[in-house]
MMTF fields as JSON, N, C-alpha, C and O atoms, coordinates in Angstrom:
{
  "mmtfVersion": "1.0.0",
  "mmtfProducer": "UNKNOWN",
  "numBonds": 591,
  "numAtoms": 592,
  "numGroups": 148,
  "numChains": 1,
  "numModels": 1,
  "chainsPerModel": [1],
  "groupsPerChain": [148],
  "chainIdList": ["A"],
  "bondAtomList": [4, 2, 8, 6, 12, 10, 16, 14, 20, 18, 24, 22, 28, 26, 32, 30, 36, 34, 40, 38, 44, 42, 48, 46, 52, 50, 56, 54, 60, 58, 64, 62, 68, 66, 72, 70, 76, 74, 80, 78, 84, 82, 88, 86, 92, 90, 96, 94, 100, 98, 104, 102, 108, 106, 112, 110, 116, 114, 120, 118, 124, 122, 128, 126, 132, 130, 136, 134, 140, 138, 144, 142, 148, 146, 152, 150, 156, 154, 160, 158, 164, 162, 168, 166, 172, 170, 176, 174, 180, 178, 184, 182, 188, 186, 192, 190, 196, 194, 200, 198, 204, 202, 208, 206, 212, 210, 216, 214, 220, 218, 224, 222, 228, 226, 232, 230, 236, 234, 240, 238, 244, 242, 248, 246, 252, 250, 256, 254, 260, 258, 264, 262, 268, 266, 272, 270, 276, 274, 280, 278, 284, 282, 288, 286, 292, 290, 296, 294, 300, 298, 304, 302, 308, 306, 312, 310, 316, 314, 320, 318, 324, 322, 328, 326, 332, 330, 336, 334, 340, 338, 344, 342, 348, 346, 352, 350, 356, 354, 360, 358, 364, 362, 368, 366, 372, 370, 376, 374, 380, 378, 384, 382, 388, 386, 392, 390, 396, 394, 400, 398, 404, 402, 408, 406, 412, 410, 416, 414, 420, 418, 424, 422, 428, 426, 432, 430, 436, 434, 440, 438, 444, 442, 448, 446, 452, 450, 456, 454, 460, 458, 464, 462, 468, 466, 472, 470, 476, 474, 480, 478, 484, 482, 488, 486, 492, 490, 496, 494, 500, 498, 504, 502, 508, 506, 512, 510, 516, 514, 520, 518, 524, 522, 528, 526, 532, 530, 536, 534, 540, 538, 544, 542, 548, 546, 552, 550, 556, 554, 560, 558, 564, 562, 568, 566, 572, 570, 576, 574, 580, 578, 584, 582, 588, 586],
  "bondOrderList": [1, 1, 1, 1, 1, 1, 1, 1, 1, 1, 1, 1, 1, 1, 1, 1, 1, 1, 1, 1, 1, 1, 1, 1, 1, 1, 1, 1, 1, 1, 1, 1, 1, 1, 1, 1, 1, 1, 1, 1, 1, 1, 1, 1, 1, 1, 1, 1, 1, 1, 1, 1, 1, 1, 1, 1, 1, 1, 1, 1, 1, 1, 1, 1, 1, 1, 1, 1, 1, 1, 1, 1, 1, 1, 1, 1, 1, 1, 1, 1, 1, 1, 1, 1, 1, 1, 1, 1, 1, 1, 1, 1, 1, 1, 1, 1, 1, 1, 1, 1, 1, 1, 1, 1, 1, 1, 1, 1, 1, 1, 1, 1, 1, 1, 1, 1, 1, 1, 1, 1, 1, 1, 1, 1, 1, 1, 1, 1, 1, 1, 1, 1, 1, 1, 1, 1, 1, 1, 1, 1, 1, 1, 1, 1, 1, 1, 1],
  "groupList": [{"groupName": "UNK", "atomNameList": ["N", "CA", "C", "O"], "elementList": ["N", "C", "C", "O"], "formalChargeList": [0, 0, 0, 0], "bondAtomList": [1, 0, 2, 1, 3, 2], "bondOrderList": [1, 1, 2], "singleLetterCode": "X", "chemCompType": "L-PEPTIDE LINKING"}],
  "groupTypeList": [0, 0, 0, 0, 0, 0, 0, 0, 0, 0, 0, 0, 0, 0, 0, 0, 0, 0, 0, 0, 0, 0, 0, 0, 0, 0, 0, 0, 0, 0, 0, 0, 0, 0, 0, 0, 0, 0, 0, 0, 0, 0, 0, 0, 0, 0, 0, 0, 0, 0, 0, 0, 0, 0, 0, 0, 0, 0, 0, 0, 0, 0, 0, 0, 0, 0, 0, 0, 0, 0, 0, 0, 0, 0, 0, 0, 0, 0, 0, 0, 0, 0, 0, 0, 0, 0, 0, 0, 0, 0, 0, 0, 0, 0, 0, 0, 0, 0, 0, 0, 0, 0, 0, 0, 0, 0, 0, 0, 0, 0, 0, 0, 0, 0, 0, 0, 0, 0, 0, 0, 0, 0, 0, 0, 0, 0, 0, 0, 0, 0, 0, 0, 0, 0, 0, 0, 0, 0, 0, 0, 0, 0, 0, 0, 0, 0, 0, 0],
  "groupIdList": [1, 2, 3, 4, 5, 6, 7, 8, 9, 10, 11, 12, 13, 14, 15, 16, 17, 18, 19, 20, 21, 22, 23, 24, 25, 26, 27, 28, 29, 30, 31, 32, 33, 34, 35, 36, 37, 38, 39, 40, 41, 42, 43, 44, 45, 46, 47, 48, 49, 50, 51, 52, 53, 54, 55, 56, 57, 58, 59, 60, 61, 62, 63, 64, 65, 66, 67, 68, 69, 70, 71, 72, 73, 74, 75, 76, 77, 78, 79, 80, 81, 82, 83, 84, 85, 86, 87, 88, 89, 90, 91, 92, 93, 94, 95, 96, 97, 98, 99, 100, 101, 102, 103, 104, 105, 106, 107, 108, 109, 110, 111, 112, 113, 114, 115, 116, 117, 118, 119, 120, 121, 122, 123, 124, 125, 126, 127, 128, 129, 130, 131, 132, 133, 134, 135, 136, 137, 138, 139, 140, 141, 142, 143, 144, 145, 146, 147, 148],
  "secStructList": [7, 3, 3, 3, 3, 3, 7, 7, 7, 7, 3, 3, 3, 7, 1, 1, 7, 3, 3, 3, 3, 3, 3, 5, 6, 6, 1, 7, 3, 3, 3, 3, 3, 3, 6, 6, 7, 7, 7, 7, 3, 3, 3, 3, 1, 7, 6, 6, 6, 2, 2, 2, 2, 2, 2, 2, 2, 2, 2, 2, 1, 6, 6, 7, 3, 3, 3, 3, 3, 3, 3, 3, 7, 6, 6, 6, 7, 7, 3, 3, 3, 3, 3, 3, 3, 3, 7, 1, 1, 4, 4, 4, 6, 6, 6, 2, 2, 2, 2, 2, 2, 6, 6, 7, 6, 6, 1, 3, 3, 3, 1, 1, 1, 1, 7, 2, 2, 2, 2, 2, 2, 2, 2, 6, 1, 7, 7, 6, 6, 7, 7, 3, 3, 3, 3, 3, 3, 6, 6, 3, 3, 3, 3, 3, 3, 3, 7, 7],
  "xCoordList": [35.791, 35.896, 37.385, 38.298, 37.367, 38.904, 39.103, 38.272, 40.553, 40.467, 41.847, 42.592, 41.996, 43.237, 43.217, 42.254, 44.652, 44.689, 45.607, 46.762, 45.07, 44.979, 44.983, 44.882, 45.112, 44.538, 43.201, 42.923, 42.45, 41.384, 41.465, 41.236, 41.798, 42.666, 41.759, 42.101, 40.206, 39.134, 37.611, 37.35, 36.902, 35.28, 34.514, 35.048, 33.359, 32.222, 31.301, 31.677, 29.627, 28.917, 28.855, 29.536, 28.201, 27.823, 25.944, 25.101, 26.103, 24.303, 23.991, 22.968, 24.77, 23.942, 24.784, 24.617, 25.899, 26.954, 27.783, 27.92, 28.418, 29.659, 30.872, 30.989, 31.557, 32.772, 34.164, 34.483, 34.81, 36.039, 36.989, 37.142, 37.932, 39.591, 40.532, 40.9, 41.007, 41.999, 43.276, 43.489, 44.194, 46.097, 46.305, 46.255, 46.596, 47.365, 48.8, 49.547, 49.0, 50.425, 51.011, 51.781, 50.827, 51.725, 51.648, 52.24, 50.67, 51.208, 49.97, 49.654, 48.967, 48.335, 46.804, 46.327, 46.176, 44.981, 43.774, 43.779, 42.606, 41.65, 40.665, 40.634, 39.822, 38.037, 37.089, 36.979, 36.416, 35.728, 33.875, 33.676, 33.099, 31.541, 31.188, 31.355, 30.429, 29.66, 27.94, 27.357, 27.52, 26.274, 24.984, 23.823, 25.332, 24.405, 24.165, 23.0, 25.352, 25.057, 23.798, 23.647, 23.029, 21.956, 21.984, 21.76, 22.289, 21.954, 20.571, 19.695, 20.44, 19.299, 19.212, 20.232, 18.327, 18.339, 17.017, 16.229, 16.572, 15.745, 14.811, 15.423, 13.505, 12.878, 11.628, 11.026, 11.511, 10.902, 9.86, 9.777, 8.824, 7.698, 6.636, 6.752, 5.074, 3.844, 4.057, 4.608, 3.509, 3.553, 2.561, 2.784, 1.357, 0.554, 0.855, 0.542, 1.683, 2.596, 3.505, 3.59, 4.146, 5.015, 4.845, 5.723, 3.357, 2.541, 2.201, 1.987, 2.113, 1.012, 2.362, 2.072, 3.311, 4.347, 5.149, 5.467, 5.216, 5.839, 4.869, 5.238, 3.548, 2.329, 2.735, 3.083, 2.647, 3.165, 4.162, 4.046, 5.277, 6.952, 6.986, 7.753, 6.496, 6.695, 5.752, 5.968, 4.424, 3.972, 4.512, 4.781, 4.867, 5.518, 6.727, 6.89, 7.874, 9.479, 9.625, 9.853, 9.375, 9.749, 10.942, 11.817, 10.726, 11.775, 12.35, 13.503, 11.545, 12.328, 11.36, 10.203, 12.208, 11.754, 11.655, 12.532, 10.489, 10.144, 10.068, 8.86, 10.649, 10.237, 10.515, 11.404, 9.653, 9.822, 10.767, 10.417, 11.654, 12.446, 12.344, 11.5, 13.411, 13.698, 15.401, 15.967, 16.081, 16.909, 17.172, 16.349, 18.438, 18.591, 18.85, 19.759, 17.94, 18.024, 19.606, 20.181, 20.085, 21.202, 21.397, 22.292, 19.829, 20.03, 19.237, 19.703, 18.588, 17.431, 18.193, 18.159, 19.307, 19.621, 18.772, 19.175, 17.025, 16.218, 16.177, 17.116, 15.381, 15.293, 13.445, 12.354, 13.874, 12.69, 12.306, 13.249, 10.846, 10.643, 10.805, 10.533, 11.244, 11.633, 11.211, 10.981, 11.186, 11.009, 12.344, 12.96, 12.527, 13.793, 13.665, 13.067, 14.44, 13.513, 15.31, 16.381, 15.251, 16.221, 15.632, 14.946, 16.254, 15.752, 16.325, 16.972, 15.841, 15.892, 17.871, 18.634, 18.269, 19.583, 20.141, 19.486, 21.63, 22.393, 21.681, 21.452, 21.335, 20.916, 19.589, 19.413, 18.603, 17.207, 17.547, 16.683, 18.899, 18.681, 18.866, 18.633, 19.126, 18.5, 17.747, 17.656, 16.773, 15.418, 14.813, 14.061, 14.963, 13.586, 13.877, 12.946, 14.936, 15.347, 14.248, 13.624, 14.552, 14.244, 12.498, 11.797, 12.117, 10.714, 9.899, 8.672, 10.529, 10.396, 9.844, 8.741, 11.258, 11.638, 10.194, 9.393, 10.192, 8.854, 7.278, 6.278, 7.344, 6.266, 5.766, 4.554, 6.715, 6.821, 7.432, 8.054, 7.707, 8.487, 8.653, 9.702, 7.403, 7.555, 7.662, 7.144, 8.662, 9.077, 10.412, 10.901, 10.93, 12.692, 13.512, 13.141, 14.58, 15.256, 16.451, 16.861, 17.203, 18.177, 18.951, 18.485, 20.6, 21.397, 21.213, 21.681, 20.557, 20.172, 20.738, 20.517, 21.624, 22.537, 24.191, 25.138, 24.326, 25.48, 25.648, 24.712, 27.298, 27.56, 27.789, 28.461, 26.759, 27.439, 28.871, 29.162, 29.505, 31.112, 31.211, 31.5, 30.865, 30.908, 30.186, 30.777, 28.444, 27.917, 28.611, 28.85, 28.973, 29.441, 30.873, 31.074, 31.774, 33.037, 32.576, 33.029, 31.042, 30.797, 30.395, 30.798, 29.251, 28.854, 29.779, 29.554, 30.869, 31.948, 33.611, 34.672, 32.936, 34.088, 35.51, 36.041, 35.964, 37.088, 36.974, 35.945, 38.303, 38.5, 39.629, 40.374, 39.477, 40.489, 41.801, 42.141, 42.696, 43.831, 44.012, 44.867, 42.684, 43.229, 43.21, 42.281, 44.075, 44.642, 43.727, 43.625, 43.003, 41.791, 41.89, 42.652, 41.53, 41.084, 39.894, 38.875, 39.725, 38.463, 38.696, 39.699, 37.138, 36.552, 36.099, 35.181, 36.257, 35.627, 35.419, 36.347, 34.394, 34.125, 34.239, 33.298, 35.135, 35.634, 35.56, 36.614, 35.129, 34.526, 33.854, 34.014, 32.885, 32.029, 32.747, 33.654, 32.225, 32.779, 31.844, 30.706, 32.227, 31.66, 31.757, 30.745, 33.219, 32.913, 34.638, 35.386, 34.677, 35.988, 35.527, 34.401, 37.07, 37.325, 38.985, 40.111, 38.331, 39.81, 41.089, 40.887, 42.346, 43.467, 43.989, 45.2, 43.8, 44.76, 43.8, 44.119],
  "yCoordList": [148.722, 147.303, 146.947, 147.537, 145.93, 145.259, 144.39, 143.734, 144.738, 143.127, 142.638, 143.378, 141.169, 140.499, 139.009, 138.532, 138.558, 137.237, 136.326, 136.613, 135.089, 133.925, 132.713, 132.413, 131.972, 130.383, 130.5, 131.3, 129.197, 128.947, 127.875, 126.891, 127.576, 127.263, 125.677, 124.509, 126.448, 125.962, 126.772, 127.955, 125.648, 126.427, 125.555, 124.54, 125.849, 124.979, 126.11, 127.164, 125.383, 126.156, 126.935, 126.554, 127.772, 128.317, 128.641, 128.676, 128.784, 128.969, 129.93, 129.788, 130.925, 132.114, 132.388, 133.29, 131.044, 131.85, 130.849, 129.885, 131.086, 129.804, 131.102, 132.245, 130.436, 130.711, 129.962, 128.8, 131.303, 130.875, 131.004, 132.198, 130.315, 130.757, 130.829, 129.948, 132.244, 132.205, 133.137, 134.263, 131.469, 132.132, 133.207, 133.196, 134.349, 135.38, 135.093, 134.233, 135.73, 135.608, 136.17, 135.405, 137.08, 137.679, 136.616, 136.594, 135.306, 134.414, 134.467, 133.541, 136.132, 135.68, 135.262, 135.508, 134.579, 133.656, 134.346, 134.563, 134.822, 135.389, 134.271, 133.472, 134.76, 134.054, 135.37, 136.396, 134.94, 135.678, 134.867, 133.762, 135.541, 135.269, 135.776, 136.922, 134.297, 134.749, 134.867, 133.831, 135.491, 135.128, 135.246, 135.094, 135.503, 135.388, 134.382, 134.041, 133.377, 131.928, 131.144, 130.717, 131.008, 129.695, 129.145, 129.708, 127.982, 126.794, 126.223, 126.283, 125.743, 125.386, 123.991, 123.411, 123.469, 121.686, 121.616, 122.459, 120.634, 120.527, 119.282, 118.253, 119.154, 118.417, 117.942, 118.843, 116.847, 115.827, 115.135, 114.448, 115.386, 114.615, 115.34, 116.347, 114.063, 115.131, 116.277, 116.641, 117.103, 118.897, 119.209, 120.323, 118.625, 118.703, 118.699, 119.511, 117.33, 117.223, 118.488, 118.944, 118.846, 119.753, 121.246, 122.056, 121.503, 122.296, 122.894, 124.093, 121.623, 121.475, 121.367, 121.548, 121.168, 121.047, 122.734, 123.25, 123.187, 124.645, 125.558, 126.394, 125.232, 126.257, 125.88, 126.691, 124.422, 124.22, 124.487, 124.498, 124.743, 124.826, 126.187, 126.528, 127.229, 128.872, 129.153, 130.19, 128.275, 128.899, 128.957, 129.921, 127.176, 126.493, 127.123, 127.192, 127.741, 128.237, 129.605, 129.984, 130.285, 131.94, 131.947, 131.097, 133.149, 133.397, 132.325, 132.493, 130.942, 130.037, 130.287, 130.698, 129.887, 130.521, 128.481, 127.628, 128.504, 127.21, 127.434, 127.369, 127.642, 127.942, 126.945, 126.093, 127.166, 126.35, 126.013, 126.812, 125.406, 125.149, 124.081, 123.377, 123.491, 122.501, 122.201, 123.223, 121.06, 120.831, 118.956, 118.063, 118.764, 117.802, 116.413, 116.281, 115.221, 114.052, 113.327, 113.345, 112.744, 112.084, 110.911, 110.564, 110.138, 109.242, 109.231, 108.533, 109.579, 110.461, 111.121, 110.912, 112.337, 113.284, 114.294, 115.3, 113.849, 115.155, 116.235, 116.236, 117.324, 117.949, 117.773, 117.522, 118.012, 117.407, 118.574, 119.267, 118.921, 120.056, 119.597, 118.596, 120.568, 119.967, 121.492, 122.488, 121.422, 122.66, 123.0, 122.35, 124.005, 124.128, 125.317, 126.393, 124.694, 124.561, 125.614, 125.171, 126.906, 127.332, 128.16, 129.171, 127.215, 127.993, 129.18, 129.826, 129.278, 131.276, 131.249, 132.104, 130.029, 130.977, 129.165, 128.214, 129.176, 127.743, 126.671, 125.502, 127.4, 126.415, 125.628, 124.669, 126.275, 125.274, 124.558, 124.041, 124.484, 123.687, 121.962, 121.271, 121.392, 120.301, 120.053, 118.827, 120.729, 120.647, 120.466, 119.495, 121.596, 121.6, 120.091, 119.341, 119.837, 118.266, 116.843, 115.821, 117.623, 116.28, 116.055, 115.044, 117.906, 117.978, 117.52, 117.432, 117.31, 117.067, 115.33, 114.786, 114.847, 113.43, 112.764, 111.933, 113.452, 112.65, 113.14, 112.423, 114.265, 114.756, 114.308, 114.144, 114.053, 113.529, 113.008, 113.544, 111.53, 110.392, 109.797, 109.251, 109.95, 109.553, 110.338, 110.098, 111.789, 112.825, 112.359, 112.043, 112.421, 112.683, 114.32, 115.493, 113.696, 115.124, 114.601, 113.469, 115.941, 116.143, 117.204, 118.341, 116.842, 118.028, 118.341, 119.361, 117.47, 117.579, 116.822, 116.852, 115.896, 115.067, 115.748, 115.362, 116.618, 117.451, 118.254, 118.817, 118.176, 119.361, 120.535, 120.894, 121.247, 122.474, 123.159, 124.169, 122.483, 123.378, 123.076, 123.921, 121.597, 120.897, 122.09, 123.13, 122.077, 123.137, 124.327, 124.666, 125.065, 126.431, 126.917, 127.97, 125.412, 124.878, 125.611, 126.568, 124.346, 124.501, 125.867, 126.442, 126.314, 127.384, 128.89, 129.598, 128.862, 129.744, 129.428, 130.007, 128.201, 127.56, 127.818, 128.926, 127.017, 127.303, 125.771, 125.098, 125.314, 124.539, 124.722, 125.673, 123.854, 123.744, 124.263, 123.651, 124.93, 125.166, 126.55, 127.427, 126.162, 127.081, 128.487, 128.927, 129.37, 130.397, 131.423, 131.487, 132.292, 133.151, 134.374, 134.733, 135.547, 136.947, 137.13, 136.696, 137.529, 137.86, 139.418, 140.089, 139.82, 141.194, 141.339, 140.531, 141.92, 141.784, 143.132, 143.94, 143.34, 144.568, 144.349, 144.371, 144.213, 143.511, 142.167, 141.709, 141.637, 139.986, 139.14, 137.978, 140.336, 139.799, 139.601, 140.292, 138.63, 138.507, 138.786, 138.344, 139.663, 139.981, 139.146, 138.589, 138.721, 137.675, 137.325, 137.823, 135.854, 134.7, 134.556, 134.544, 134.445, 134.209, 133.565, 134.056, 132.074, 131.55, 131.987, 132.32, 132.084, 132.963, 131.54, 131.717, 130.274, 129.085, 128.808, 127.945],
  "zCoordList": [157.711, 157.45, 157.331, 156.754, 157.969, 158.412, 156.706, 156.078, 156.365, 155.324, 156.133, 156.776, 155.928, 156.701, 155.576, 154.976, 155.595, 155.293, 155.707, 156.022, 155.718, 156.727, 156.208, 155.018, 157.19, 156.956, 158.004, 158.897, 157.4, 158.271, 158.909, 158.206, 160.403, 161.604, 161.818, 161.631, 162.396, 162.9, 162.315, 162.095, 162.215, 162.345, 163.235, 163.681, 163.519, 163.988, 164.8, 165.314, 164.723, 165.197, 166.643, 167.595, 166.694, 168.126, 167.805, 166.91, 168.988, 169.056, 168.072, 167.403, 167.892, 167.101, 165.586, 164.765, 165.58, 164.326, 164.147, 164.9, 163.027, 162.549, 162.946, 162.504, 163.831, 164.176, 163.54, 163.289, 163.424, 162.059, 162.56, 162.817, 162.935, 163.254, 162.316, 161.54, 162.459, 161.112, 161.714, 162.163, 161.307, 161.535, 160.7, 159.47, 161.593, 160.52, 160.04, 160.507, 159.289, 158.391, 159.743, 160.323, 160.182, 162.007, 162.818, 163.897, 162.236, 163.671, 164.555, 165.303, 164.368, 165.431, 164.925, 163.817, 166.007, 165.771, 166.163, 167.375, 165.493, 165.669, 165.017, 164.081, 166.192, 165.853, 165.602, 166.272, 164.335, 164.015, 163.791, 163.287, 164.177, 163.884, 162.587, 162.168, 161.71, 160.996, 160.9, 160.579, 161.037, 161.995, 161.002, 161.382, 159.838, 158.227, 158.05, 157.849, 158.058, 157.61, 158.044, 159.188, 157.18, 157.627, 156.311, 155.239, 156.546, 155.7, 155.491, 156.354, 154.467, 153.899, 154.152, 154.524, 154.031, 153.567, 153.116, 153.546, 152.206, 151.255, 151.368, 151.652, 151.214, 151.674, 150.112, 149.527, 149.809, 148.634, 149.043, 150.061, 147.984, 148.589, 147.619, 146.921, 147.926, 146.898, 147.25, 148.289, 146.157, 146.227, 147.093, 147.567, 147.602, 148.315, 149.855, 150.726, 149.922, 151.418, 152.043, 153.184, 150.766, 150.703, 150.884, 151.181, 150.616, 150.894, 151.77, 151.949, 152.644, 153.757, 154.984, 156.166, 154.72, 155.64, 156.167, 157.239, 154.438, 154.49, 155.367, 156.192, 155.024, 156.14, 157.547, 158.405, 157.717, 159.294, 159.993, 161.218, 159.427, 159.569, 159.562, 160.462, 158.945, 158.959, 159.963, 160.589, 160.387, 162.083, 163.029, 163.747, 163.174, 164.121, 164.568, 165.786, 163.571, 163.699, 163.042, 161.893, 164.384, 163.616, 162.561, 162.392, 161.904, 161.096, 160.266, 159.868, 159.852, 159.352, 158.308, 158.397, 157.071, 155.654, 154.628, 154.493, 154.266, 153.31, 151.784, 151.557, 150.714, 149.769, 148.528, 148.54, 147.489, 146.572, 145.516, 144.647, 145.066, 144.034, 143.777, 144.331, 142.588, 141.771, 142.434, 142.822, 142.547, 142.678, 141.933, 142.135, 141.13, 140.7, 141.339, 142.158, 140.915, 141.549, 141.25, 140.162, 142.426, 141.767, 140.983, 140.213, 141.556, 140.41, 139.25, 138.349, 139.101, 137.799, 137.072, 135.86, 137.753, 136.804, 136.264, 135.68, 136.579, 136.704, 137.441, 138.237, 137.544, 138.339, 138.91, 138.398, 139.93, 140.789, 141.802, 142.185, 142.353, 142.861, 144.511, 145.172, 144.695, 146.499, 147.103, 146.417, 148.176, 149.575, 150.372, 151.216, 149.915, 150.599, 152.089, 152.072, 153.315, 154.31, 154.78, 154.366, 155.623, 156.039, 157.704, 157.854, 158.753, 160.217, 160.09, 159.266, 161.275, 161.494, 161.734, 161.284, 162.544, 162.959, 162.847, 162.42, 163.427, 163.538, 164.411, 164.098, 165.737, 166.074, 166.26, 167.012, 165.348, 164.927, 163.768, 163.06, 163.498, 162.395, 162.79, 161.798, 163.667, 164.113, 164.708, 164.769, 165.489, 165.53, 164.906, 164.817, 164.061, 162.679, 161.959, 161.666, 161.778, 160.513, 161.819, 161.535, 163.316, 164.029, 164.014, 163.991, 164.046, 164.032, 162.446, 162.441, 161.434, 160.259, 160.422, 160.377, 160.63, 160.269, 161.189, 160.76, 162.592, 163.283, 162.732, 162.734, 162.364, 161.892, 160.612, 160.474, 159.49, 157.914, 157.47, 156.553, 157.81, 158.172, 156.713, 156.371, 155.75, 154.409, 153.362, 152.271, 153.761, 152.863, 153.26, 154.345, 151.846, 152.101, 152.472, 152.521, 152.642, 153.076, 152.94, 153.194, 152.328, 151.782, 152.051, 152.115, 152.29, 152.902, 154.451, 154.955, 155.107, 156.643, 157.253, 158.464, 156.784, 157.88, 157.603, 158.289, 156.693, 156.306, 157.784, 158.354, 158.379, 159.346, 158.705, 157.738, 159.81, 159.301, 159.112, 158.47, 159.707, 159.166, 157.298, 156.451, 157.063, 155.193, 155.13, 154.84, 155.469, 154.48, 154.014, 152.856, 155.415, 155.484, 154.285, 153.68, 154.335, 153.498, 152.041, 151.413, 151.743, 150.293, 149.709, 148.698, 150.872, 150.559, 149.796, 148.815, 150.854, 150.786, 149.707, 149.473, 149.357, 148.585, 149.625, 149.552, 150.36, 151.53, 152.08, 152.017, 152.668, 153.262, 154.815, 155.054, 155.406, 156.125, 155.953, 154.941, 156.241, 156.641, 155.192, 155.059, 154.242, 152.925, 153.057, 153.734, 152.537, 152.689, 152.098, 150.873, 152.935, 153.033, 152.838, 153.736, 152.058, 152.506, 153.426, 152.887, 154.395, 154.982, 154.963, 154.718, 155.384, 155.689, 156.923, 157.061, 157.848, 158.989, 159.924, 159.969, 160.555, 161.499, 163.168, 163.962, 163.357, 164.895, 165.033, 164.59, 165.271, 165.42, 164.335, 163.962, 163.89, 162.729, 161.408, 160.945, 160.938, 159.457, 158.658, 158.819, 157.549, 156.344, 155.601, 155.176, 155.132, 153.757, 154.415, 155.256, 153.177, 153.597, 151.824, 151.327, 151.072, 149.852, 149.588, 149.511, 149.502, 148.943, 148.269, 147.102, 148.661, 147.458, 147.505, 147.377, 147.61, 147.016, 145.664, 144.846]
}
């Protein structure tokens, strides 16, 4: 395992991975795949709907995982039980939000109009241009950890 540190140049998706560009302190510019990342987005509604959606959504989309939690309302300040809905890889994740919205038009959803580069940002706590340790095994990235 490679460690190196950087800035983070560029990201944005590819079909199978969030791709990271990061300036080395040498100047030079490597792209690296992270290909773990799948984002979640979260979906509100009766528990019954919600139910009945997660059975349809884990036939319908291999490898895409529906499971149950609580996540806090913003304007309630409660916590409220939602389905949190994660495709198999980067790129069903606008499908699945499009196959949702026509399929269950009077469930909300949440975190599904977020790009994935923001998600990937929050997830990893990292921003643009901020100055990174990564881990990496040729191409692939293991992990990205802020040093600003």
């Amino acid at each position: 395992m490679e460690r190196r540190e950087g800035w983070i140049l560029d990201l944005y998706q590819t079909p199978i991975a969030m791709a990271v560009w990061i300036l080395g302190q040498d100047g030079s510019r490597r792209c690296y795949f992270d290909e773990e990342f799948r984002p979640a987005f979260y979906v509100r509604g009766p528990v019954v709907a919600l139910r009945s959606l997660a059975g349809t959504l884990t036939s319908r989309f291999s490898r895409l995982t529906a499971t149950f939690t609580e996540r806090i309302d913003l304007w309630s300040g409660k916590q409220v039980p939602v389905c949190a809905v994660t495709p198999a890889c980067l790129a069903a994740f606008s499908t699945t939000v499009r196959y949702i919205r026509q399929a269950a038009p009077r469930l909300d959803l949440f975190n599904a109009d977020l790009l994935p580069e923001q998600v990937y940002c929050y997830a990893h706590q990292v921003f643009p241009l901020a100055y990174c340790e990564i881990e990496s095994e040729g191409s692939r990235l293991c992990s990205v950890h802020s040093l600003d």
